[in-house]
Amino acid sequence: MNLKENLVESRRFYHRIAEPGWMEFKTTINIIQTLKEIGVTDIKYGKEVHSSKDMLGMPPKERLEEYAKTINMDTDFDISEILQGYTGAVATIDTGNDGPTIGFRFDIDALGIEESHDDDHRPVKEKFVSENNFGMHACGHDGHLSIGLFLTDWIEKNKDKLKGKYILIFQPAEEGVRGAKSMTSVGVVDHVDYFFSSHLGLGVEDGKIGVGTTGFLATTKFDVSFKGVSAHAGAAPEKGKNANLGAASAILNLHTLPQISDGMARINVGVMKGGTVRNAISDNAMLMLETRGETEDIREILDTRTRQVIHGAALQYDLEYEIKEVGSAPALKKTDEEFYTEINSLLSGKGFNTFRGGILEGSEDVVYFMNRVQDNGGKAIHFIFGTKLAAGHHNNKFDFNESCLETGLNVFKECIKYLNKI
């Protein structure tokens, strides 16, 4: 794909090829091709930008291999590692002039859902509906990555006037908070002085900009499997070990846990599956659940108790069990009110419709990057770009007012100009 003059065209291109986390093969390849066309010479991707041990919630190898077989794209670079699930890319632009290192993060993955094909859905009417029945950009990441590409283009074209280095991170697998940890582990933001990130929508009024998002909850995502023994439910139930009962017991007891007075605490079992037929004792059951806490301490308490409850349920029904951590994000360690206020004053002075704040009350793995930058003495901030939504985030009719794309791009440009004193 050539870089389009129109942000909307770019967003709609990526909307059509929506791919879920760790499967963003076409998306990553097109991003790299566009970065090359822009003129970026320092592009890292594949195993170079991930710690394999920290790649959480990877799809089954067989699913990656099956989808990789469908990718037929001409490239002048090796895509073999991308097709193994090492998706995403990091572009670095060095101006050659002394100055700070400024980092940006743009998530690139879609949700693993099928997009609506109703006639009143704008992507259907205007012919940019997802071509994949297993992926849909139902959270705006197609917009985020398009802002990132256009920002990269602007930096490259203006680098003679700018100072320092620019690191632009195109992160996979944000959904399920799976992708940032592995990139942080290999040090992609270790030398960043200023770090910027954003999300569109999130309930903020169309045209408004939340400056300095708070309310990032620490979270852990677990997949739990129980293994029992099958038996005939009528003739010999005593010979069975009922995995469904273990799972049910675990669910009931897990939902009694969030009783913590030190801050917000959440636990939810979102999926339960078990058994095979009506007249057999179930020998298998699985749960998909999450914990969330306002602080790391609260999250740690919930995670510990979760493991204890699952162990107890397995012991109660004489089952084997396995717990897999398939996603995680920390709480934001530091709220830098002084920096947030400084940036808010800058943007409001430039005519943007801003307000100080924006509360997520959810989890975002961009916090891995933000915490690392702050731990190293840098500054980090997150924005919310308000936009009118056709349906809520993660809904199969999600769509947004695309004017927010230009707003977001201009916000990042103004932040760069400010830090460059131009």
Tab-separated table of C-alpha atoms in Angstrom:
chain	number	residue	atom	x	y	z
A	1	MET	CA	0.000	0.000	0.000
A	2	ASN	CA	1.257	3.494	-0.855
A	3	LEU	CA	0.868	6.090	1.843
A	4	LYS	CA	-2.384	7.865	1.035
A	5	GLU	CA	-2.784	11.604	1.196
A	6	ASN	CA	-6.032	10.974	2.998
A	7	LEU	CA	-5.995	9.590	6.543
A	8	VAL	CA	-9.480	8.215	5.971
A	9	GLU	CA	-8.332	6.126	3.003
A	10	SER	CA	-5.543	4.663	5.119
A	11	ARG	CA	-7.882	3.864	7.988
A	12	ARG	CA	-10.331	2.161	5.639
A	13	PHE	CA	-7.596	0.139	3.964
A	14	TYR	CA	-6.541	-1.347	7.295
A	15	HIS	CA	-10.166	-1.787	8.325
A	16	ARG	CA	-10.636	-4.098	5.330
A	17	ILE	CA	-7.707	-6.348	6.284
A	18	ALA	CA	-8.502	-6.543	10.012
A	19	GLU	CA	-6.496	-9.256	11.789
A	20	PRO	CA	-6.572	-10.262	15.479
A	21	GLY	CA	-3.597	-10.252	17.834
A	22	TRP	CA	-0.402	-12.087	16.807
A	23	MET	CA	-2.011	-12.706	13.405
A	24	GLU	CA	-1.533	-9.193	11.981
A	25	PHE	CA	0.452	-10.570	9.036
A	26	LYS	CA	-0.903	-8.413	6.184
A	27	THR	CA	-1.156	-5.450	8.526
A	28	THR	CA	2.486	-5.671	9.621
A	29	ILE	CA	3.789	-6.274	6.096
A	30	ASN	CA	1.868	-3.274	4.769
A	31	ILE	CA	3.094	-1.096	7.648
A	32	ILE	CA	6.715	-2.022	6.910
A	33	GLN	CA	6.273	-1.448	3.186
A	34	THR	CA	4.780	1.974	3.883
A	35	LEU	CA	7.591	2.879	6.294
A	36	LYS	CA	10.081	2.006	3.580
A	37	GLU	CA	8.201	4.133	1.050
A	38	ILE	CA	8.249	7.023	3.489
A	39	GLY	CA	12.032	6.735	3.586
A	40	VAL	CA	12.578	5.266	7.037
A	41	THR	CA	15.791	3.243	7.010
A	42	ASP	CA	15.793	1.920	10.590
A	43	ILE	CA	12.882	-0.513	10.803
A	44	LYS	CA	12.938	-3.402	13.257
A	45	TYR	CA	10.443	-6.252	13.201
A	46	GLY	CA	10.111	-9.995	13.776
A	47	LYS	CA	12.015	-11.563	16.652
A	48	GLU	CA	14.096	-8.408	17.040
A	49	VAL	CA	11.199	-6.542	18.681
A	50	HIS	CA	9.841	-9.291	20.943
A	51	SER	CA	10.908	-11.407	23.876
A	52	SER	CA	9.321	-14.744	22.985
A	53	LYS	CA	8.830	-15.748	26.623
A	54	ASP	CA	6.689	-12.645	27.193
A	55	MET	CA	4.427	-13.036	24.143
A	56	LEU	CA	1.181	-13.703	25.978
A	57	GLY	CA	-1.917	-15.445	24.692
A	58	MET	CA	-0.435	-16.699	21.432
A	59	PRO	CA	-2.891	-18.473	19.104
A	60	PRO	CA	-2.268	-22.197	18.547
A	61	LYS	CA	0.663	-22.869	16.236
A	62	GLU	CA	-1.633	-24.705	13.839
A	63	ARG	CA	-3.864	-21.641	13.472
A	64	LEU	CA	-0.882	-19.383	12.747
A	65	GLU	CA	0.444	-21.823	10.155
A	66	GLU	CA	-2.951	-22.208	8.495
A	67	TYR	CA	-3.407	-18.448	8.168
A	68	ALA	CA	0.207	-17.935	7.027
A	69	LYS	CA	-0.488	-20.178	4.032
A	70	THR	CA	-3.041	-17.641	2.782
A	71	ILE	CA	-0.519	-14.775	2.698
A	72	ASN	CA	0.794	-14.171	-0.804
A	73	MET	CA	2.521	-10.787	-0.899
A	74	ASP	CA	5.550	-9.624	-2.851
A	75	THR	CA	8.105	-8.018	-0.543
A	76	ASP	CA	11.761	-7.054	-0.629
A	77	PHE	CA	12.255	-8.182	2.974
A	78	ASP	CA	12.040	-11.470	4.851
A	79	ILE	CA	8.571	-12.047	6.306
A	80	SER	CA	9.152	-15.542	7.711
A	81	GLU	CA	9.280	-14.421	11.358
A	82	ILE	CA	6.194	-12.241	10.923
A	83	LEU	CA	4.305	-15.308	9.688
A	84	GLN	CA	5.293	-17.123	12.897
A	85	GLY	CA	3.390	-14.533	14.944
A	86	TYR	CA	6.177	-12.000	15.555
A	87	THR	CA	4.023	-9.143	14.323
A	88	GLY	CA	4.346	-5.392	14.717
A	89	ALA	CA	7.252	-3.089	13.904
A	90	VAL	CA	9.387	-0.313	15.376
A	91	ALA	CA	10.558	2.614	13.246
A	92	THR	CA	13.399	4.881	14.404
A	93	ILE	CA	14.183	8.253	12.845
A	94	ASP	CA	17.396	9.942	13.950
A	95	THR	CA	17.523	13.610	12.957
A	96	GLY	CA	21.249	13.797	13.647
A	97	ASN	CA	20.629	16.858	15.792
A	98	ASP	CA	21.055	16.829	19.570
A	99	GLY	CA	17.770	16.519	21.381
A	100	PRO	CA	15.428	14.223	23.287
A	101	THR	CA	14.272	10.782	22.253
A	102	ILE	CA	10.518	10.867	21.740
A	103	GLY	CA	8.442	7.699	21.549
A	104	PHE	CA	4.941	6.972	20.272
A	105	ARG	CA	2.875	3.816	20.424
A	106	PHE	CA	0.116	2.788	18.005
A	107	ASP	CA	-1.728	-0.522	18.424
A	108	ILE	CA	-2.545	-2.421	15.225
A	109	ASP	CA	-4.692	-5.459	16.071
A	110	ALA	CA	-8.377	-6.134	15.513
A	111	LEU	CA	-10.918	-8.002	17.613
A	112	GLY	CA	-11.528	-11.653	16.879
A	113	ILE	CA	-15.159	-11.059	15.904
A	114	GLU	CA	-17.102	-10.973	12.639
A	115	GLU	CA	-18.187	-7.542	11.464
A	116	SER	CA	-21.851	-6.787	10.834
A	117	HIS	CA	-22.966	-7.026	7.221
A	118	ASP	CA	-26.212	-5.123	7.796
A	119	ASP	CA	-27.049	-2.664	5.058
A	120	ASP	CA	-27.161	0.273	7.489
A	121	HIS	CA	-23.563	-0.317	8.650
A	122	ARG	CA	-21.376	2.369	7.019
A	123	PRO	CA	-18.426	0.067	6.207
A	124	VAL	CA	-20.904	-2.057	4.241
A	125	LYS	CA	-22.485	0.907	2.472
A	126	GLU	CA	-19.126	2.486	1.623
A	127	LYS	CA	-17.374	-0.807	0.854
A	128	PHE	CA	-14.666	-1.037	3.491
A	129	VAL	CA	-16.114	-3.817	5.634
A	130	SER	CA	-13.595	-6.369	6.916
A	131	GLU	CA	-12.715	-9.071	4.396
A	132	ASN	CA	-11.996	-11.506	7.253
A	133	ASN	CA	-14.813	-13.204	9.127
A	134	PHE	CA	-12.429	-13.782	12.054
A	135	GLY	CA	-11.344	-10.177	12.551
A	136	MET	CA	-12.858	-6.710	12.838
A	137	HIS	CA	-11.455	-3.340	13.842
A	138	ALA	CA	-14.096	-2.770	16.496
A	139	CYS	CA	-11.956	-0.583	18.753
A	140	GLY	CA	-10.368	1.963	16.416
A	141	HIS	CA	-6.874	0.542	16.077
A	142	ASP	CA	-7.130	0.980	12.299
A	143	GLY	CA	-7.341	4.694	13.052
A	144	HIS	CA	-4.509	4.602	15.559
A	145	LEU	CA	-2.044	2.967	13.186
A	146	SER	CA	-3.011	5.321	10.363
A	147	ILE	CA	-2.246	8.296	12.594
A	148	GLY	CA	1.091	6.608	13.319
A	149	LEU	CA	1.996	6.219	9.660
A	150	PHE	CA	1.127	9.797	8.806
A	151	LEU	CA	3.038	11.059	11.836
A	152	THR	CA	6.067	9.022	10.736
A	153	ASP	CA	5.801	10.563	7.277
A	154	TRP	CA	5.663	14.083	8.745
A	155	ILE	CA	8.686	13.454	10.988
A	156	GLU	CA	10.716	12.018	8.113
A	157	LYS	CA	9.858	14.975	5.861
A	158	ASN	CA	10.719	17.505	8.578
A	159	LYS	CA	13.656	15.799	10.275
A	160	ASP	CA	16.108	18.498	9.159
A	161	LYS	CA	14.146	20.984	11.279
A	162	LEU	CA	13.714	18.625	14.237
A	163	LYS	CA	15.974	17.484	17.056
A	164	GLY	CA	16.721	14.141	18.644
A	165	LYS	CA	15.353	10.702	17.808
A	166	TYR	CA	11.840	9.432	17.208
A	167	ILE	CA	10.723	5.899	17.992
A	168	LEU	CA	7.366	4.867	16.547
A	169	ILE	CA	6.024	1.592	17.883
A	170	PHE	CA	3.369	-0.305	15.944
A	171	GLN	CA	2.283	-2.756	18.616
A	172	PRO	CA	0.399	-6.009	18.023
A	173	ALA	CA	-2.024	-7.809	20.312
A	174	GLU	CA	-3.263	-5.002	22.540
A	175	GLU	CA	-6.637	-6.705	22.801
A	176	GLY	CA	-6.359	-9.051	25.750
A	177	VAL	CA	-3.344	-6.970	26.890
A	178	ARG	CA	-0.863	-9.366	25.284
A	179	GLY	CA	1.579	-7.477	23.063
A	180	ALA	CA	3.323	-4.677	24.955
A	181	LYS	CA	5.111	-6.769	27.561
A	182	SER	CA	7.279	-8.622	25.041
A	183	MET	CA	8.289	-5.374	23.313
A	184	THR	CA	9.077	-3.665	26.604
A	185	SER	CA	11.213	-6.650	27.617
A	186	VAL	CA	13.576	-6.164	24.651
A	187	GLY	CA	14.037	-2.499	25.510
A	188	VAL	CA	12.206	-0.640	22.741
A	189	VAL	CA	11.536	2.336	25.062
A	190	ASP	CA	14.571	2.080	27.318
A	191	HIS	CA	16.100	5.330	26.062
A	192	VAL	CA	12.906	7.324	25.551
A	193	ASP	CA	12.668	10.716	27.258
A	194	TYR	CA	9.085	11.543	26.298
A	195	PHE	CA	6.399	8.994	25.476
A	196	PHE	CA	3.003	9.658	23.884
A	197	SER	CA	0.045	7.342	23.304
A	198	SER	CA	-3.678	7.617	22.746
A	199	HIS	CA	-7.020	5.979	22.141
A	200	LEU	CA	-9.995	7.277	20.188
A	201	GLY	CA	-13.539	7.222	21.508
A	202	LEU	CA	-13.913	5.816	25.028
A	203	GLY	CA	-16.976	7.925	25.751
A	204	VAL	CA	-15.303	11.297	25.238
A	205	GLU	CA	-17.480	13.816	23.381
A	206	ASP	CA	-16.882	14.313	19.669
A	207	GLY	CA	-14.098	16.846	19.111
A	208	LYS	CA	-12.860	16.924	22.688
A	209	ILE	CA	-9.434	15.714	23.797
A	210	GLY	CA	-8.718	14.187	27.180
A	211	VAL	CA	-5.176	15.044	28.237
A	212	GLY	CA	-3.527	12.764	30.780
A	213	THR	CA	-5.703	9.668	31.019
A	214	THR	CA	-5.970	8.022	34.432
A	215	GLY	CA	-7.801	4.984	35.772
A	216	PHE	CA	-5.595	2.290	34.231
A	217	LEU	CA	-6.380	-0.916	36.138
A	218	ALA	CA	-3.798	-3.637	36.595
A	219	THR	CA	-5.102	-6.880	35.132
A	220	THR	CA	-4.302	-10.538	34.585
A	221	LYS	CA	-6.088	-12.762	32.084
A	222	PHE	CA	-6.251	-16.487	32.894
A	223	ASP	CA	-7.286	-19.574	30.954
A	224	VAL	CA	-8.063	-22.464	33.311
A	225	SER	CA	-8.658	-26.089	32.353
A	226	PHE	CA	-10.002	-28.872	34.579
A	227	LYS	CA	-9.509	-32.523	33.681
A	228	GLY	CA	-11.648	-35.252	35.233
A	229	VAL	CA	-12.807	-38.742	34.290
A	230	SER	CA	-15.767	-39.505	32.055
A	231	ALA	CA	-18.361	-42.119	33.043
A	232	HIS	CA	-21.935	-43.060	32.198
A	233	ALA	CA	-24.214	-40.653	34.053
A	234	GLY	CA	-26.841	-43.327	34.717
A	235	ALA	CA	-25.003	-46.637	35.026
A	236	ALA	CA	-21.825	-45.624	36.830
A	237	PRO	CA	-21.703	-41.961	37.889
A	238	GLU	CA	-19.499	-42.834	40.882
A	239	LYS	CA	-16.700	-43.801	38.495
A	240	GLY	CA	-16.540	-40.334	37.058
A	241	LYS	CA	-14.780	-37.172	38.179
A	242	ASN	CA	-16.938	-34.240	37.147
A	243	ALA	CA	-14.920	-31.373	35.684
A	244	ASN	CA	-18.047	-29.247	35.278
A	245	LEU	CA	-18.670	-29.310	39.015
A	246	GLY	CA	-15.125	-28.180	39.681
A	247	ALA	CA	-15.503	-25.315	37.232
A	248	ALA	CA	-18.887	-24.325	38.657
A	249	SER	CA	-17.558	-24.354	42.203
A	250	ALA	CA	-14.611	-22.240	41.129
A	251	ILE	CA	-16.862	-19.661	39.445
A	252	LEU	CA	-19.088	-19.229	42.482
A	253	ASN	CA	-16.163	-18.833	44.838
A	254	LEU	CA	-14.141	-16.571	42.535
A	255	HIS	CA	-16.971	-14.081	42.400
A	256	THR	CA	-16.899	-13.709	46.190
A	257	LEU	CA	-13.301	-12.425	46.125
A	258	PRO	CA	-13.479	-8.683	45.267
A	259	GLN	CA	-13.921	-7.467	48.845
A	260	ILE	CA	-10.971	-5.098	49.190
A	261	SER	CA	-11.288	-1.656	50.774
A	262	ASP	CA	-7.986	-0.240	49.494
A	263	GLY	CA	-9.252	0.436	45.963
A	264	MET	CA	-11.174	-0.846	42.977
A	265	ALA	CA	-11.108	-4.638	42.598
A	266	ARG	CA	-12.765	-6.700	39.900
A	267	ILE	CA	-12.963	-10.348	38.879
A	268	ASN	CA	-14.988	-11.854	36.080
A	269	VAL	CA	-15.355	-15.318	34.604
A	270	GLY	CA	-16.448	-14.498	31.085
A	271	VAL	CA	-16.434	-17.978	29.510
A	272	MET	CA	-17.207	-21.477	30.776
A	273	LYS	CA	-17.190	-24.543	28.551
A	274	GLY	CA	-17.395	-28.155	29.573
A	275	GLY	CA	-18.488	-31.657	28.730
A	276	THR	CA	-19.332	-33.391	25.502
A	277	VAL	CA	-22.712	-35.141	25.776
A	278	ARG	CA	-25.813	-34.999	27.957
A	279	ASN	CA	-25.527	-38.480	29.496
A	280	ALA	CA	-21.844	-38.561	30.466
A	281	ILE	CA	-19.958	-37.189	33.450
A	282	SER	CA	-17.918	-34.303	32.075
A	283	ASP	CA	-14.197	-35.044	31.961
A	284	ASN	CA	-13.213	-31.540	30.815
A	285	ALA	CA	-14.079	-27.949	31.541
A	286	MET	CA	-12.415	-24.618	30.880
A	287	LEU	CA	-12.779	-21.090	32.175
A	288	MET	CA	-11.636	-17.773	30.752
A	289	LEU	CA	-11.395	-15.148	33.457
A	290	GLU	CA	-9.733	-11.917	34.460
A	291	THR	CA	-8.774	-9.974	37.540
A	292	ARG	CA	-8.431	-6.189	37.743
A	293	GLY	CA	-7.119	-3.982	40.510
A	294	GLU	CA	-6.576	-0.286	41.051
A	295	THR	CA	-3.072	-1.054	42.274
A	296	GLU	CA	-0.492	-3.768	41.767
A	297	ASP	CA	-1.008	-4.895	45.356
A	298	ILE	CA	-4.745	-5.409	44.785
A	299	ARG	CA	-4.095	-7.296	41.558
A	300	GLU	CA	-1.547	-9.514	43.329
A	301	ILE	CA	-4.031	-10.298	46.110
A	302	LEU	CA	-6.717	-11.235	43.592
A	303	ASP	CA	-4.343	-13.340	41.506
A	304	THR	CA	-3.113	-15.253	44.542
A	305	ARG	CA	-6.645	-15.908	45.775
A	306	THR	CA	-7.748	-16.911	42.270
A	307	ARG	CA	-5.084	-19.595	42.140
A	308	GLN	CA	-6.089	-20.786	45.617
A	309	VAL	CA	-9.767	-21.044	44.678
A	310	ILE	CA	-8.996	-23.011	41.512
A	311	HIS	CA	-6.692	-25.346	43.416
A	312	GLY	CA	-9.393	-25.857	46.042
A	313	ALA	CA	-12.083	-26.609	43.457
A	314	ALA	CA	-9.841	-29.171	41.780
A	315	LEU	CA	-9.035	-30.755	45.141
A	316	GLN	CA	-12.716	-30.855	46.093
A	317	TYR	CA	-13.668	-32.878	43.008
A	318	ASP	CA	-10.384	-34.791	42.591
A	319	LEU	CA	-9.487	-33.123	39.316
A	320	GLU	CA	-6.307	-32.196	37.526
A	321	TYR	CA	-6.027	-28.565	36.481
A	322	GLU	CA	-3.859	-26.098	34.596
A	323	ILE	CA	-3.732	-22.302	34.824
A	324	LYS	CA	-2.298	-20.262	31.948
A	325	GLU	CA	-1.627	-16.526	32.142
A	326	VAL	CA	-2.590	-15.272	28.676
A	327	GLY	CA	-2.520	-11.510	29.162
A	328	SER	CA	-1.518	-8.828	31.633
A	329	ALA	CA	-1.104	-5.109	32.131
A	330	PRO	CA	0.145	-3.146	35.142
A	331	ALA	CA	-1.382	-0.147	36.846
A	332	LEU	CA	0.182	3.204	36.019
A	333	LYS	CA	2.795	3.827	38.687
A	334	LYS	CA	2.894	7.599	38.432
A	335	THR	CA	0.365	10.251	37.487
A	336	ASP	CA	2.507	13.171	36.297
A	337	GLU	CA	0.084	16.025	36.957
A	338	GLU	CA	2.657	18.717	36.231
A	339	PHE	CA	3.429	17.309	32.769
A	340	TYR	CA	-0.242	16.671	32.023
A	341	THR	CA	-1.103	20.271	32.895
A	342	GLU	CA	1.798	21.558	30.822
A	343	ILE	CA	0.648	19.655	27.723
A	344	ASN	CA	-2.987	20.589	28.306
A	345	SER	CA	-2.055	24.285	28.435
A	346	LEU	CA	-0.027	23.889	25.243
A	347	LEU	CA	-2.873	22.269	23.305
A	348	SER	CA	-5.661	24.514	24.588
A	349	GLY	CA	-3.483	27.487	23.644
A	350	LYS	CA	-3.292	26.098	20.109
A	351	GLY	CA	-7.067	26.008	19.861
A	352	PHE	CA	-7.756	22.364	20.680
A	353	ASN	CA	-10.867	21.583	22.730
A	354	THR	CA	-9.135	19.899	25.666
A	355	PHE	CA	-9.839	18.950	29.238
A	356	ARG	CA	-7.508	17.630	31.894
A	357	GLY	CA	-8.246	13.988	32.427
A	358	GLY	CA	-10.196	11.155	30.973
A	359	ILE	CA	-10.707	8.079	33.112
A	360	LEU	CA	-10.246	4.680	31.503
A	361	GLU	CA	-11.587	2.432	34.287
A	362	GLY	CA	-10.215	-0.457	32.294
A	363	SER	CA	-6.848	-1.935	31.378
A	364	GLU	CA	-4.344	-1.076	28.635
A	365	ASP	CA	-0.951	-2.675	28.126
A	366	VAL	CA	0.520	0.617	26.884
A	367	VAL	CA	1.164	1.087	30.602
A	368	TYR	CA	4.132	-1.312	30.303
A	369	PHE	CA	5.787	1.290	28.071
A	370	MET	CA	4.692	4.241	30.209
A	371	ASN	CA	5.992	2.721	33.431
A	372	ARG	CA	9.338	1.787	31.860
A	373	VAL	CA	9.838	5.322	30.529
A	374	GLN	CA	8.972	6.835	33.902
A	375	ASP	CA	11.168	4.343	35.769
A	376	ASN	CA	14.063	5.546	33.602
A	377	GLY	CA	13.407	9.191	34.429
A	378	GLY	CA	11.296	10.102	31.386
A	379	LYS	CA	7.786	11.468	31.023
A	380	ALA	CA	4.755	9.651	29.624
A	381	ILE	CA	1.233	10.751	28.751
A	382	HIS	CA	-1.899	9.232	27.239
A	383	PHE	CA	-4.658	11.065	25.346
A	384	ILE	CA	-8.264	10.247	24.507
A	385	PHE	CA	-9.433	11.647	21.181
A	386	GLY	CA	-13.183	12.067	21.472
A	387	THR	CA	-15.327	10.967	18.559
A	388	LYS	CA	-18.926	10.066	17.843
A	389	LEU	CA	-19.409	6.300	17.732
A	390	ALA	CA	-21.972	4.388	15.676
A	391	ALA	CA	-21.893	1.635	18.315
A	392	GLY	CA	-19.821	0.941	21.391
A	393	HIS	CA	-16.286	-0.413	21.419
A	394	HIS	CA	-16.090	-4.157	20.665
A	395	ASN	CA	-19.549	-4.109	19.062
A	396	ASN	CA	-19.791	-5.617	15.581
A	397	LYS	CA	-21.301	-2.339	14.319
A	398	PHE	CA	-18.524	-0.171	15.753
A	399	ASP	CA	-17.552	2.806	13.613
A	400	PHE	CA	-16.402	6.355	14.392
A	401	ASN	CA	-16.328	9.915	13.102
A	402	GLU	CA	-13.073	9.900	11.140
A	403	SER	CA	-12.391	13.604	11.718
A	404	CYS	CA	-10.713	12.560	14.966
A	405	LEU	CA	-7.824	11.135	12.934
A	406	GLU	CA	-6.616	14.534	11.780
A	407	THR	CA	-7.130	15.900	15.280
A	408	GLY	CA	-4.974	13.158	16.765
A	409	LEU	CA	-2.259	13.640	14.173
A	410	ASN	CA	-2.164	17.386	14.813
A	411	VAL	CA	-1.982	16.869	18.588
A	412	PHE	CA	1.148	14.742	18.198
A	413	LYS	CA	2.684	17.248	15.777
A	414	GLU	CA	2.153	20.086	18.245
A	415	CYS	CA	3.738	18.044	21.049
A	416	ILE	CA	6.802	17.439	18.876
A	417	LYS	CA	7.049	21.114	17.933
A	418	TYR	CA	6.775	22.090	21.585
A	419	LEU	CA	9.550	19.742	22.675
A	420	ASN	CA	11.668	21.001	19.788
A	421	LYS	CA	10.885	24.618	20.733
A	422	ILE	CA	9.681	25.416	17.208
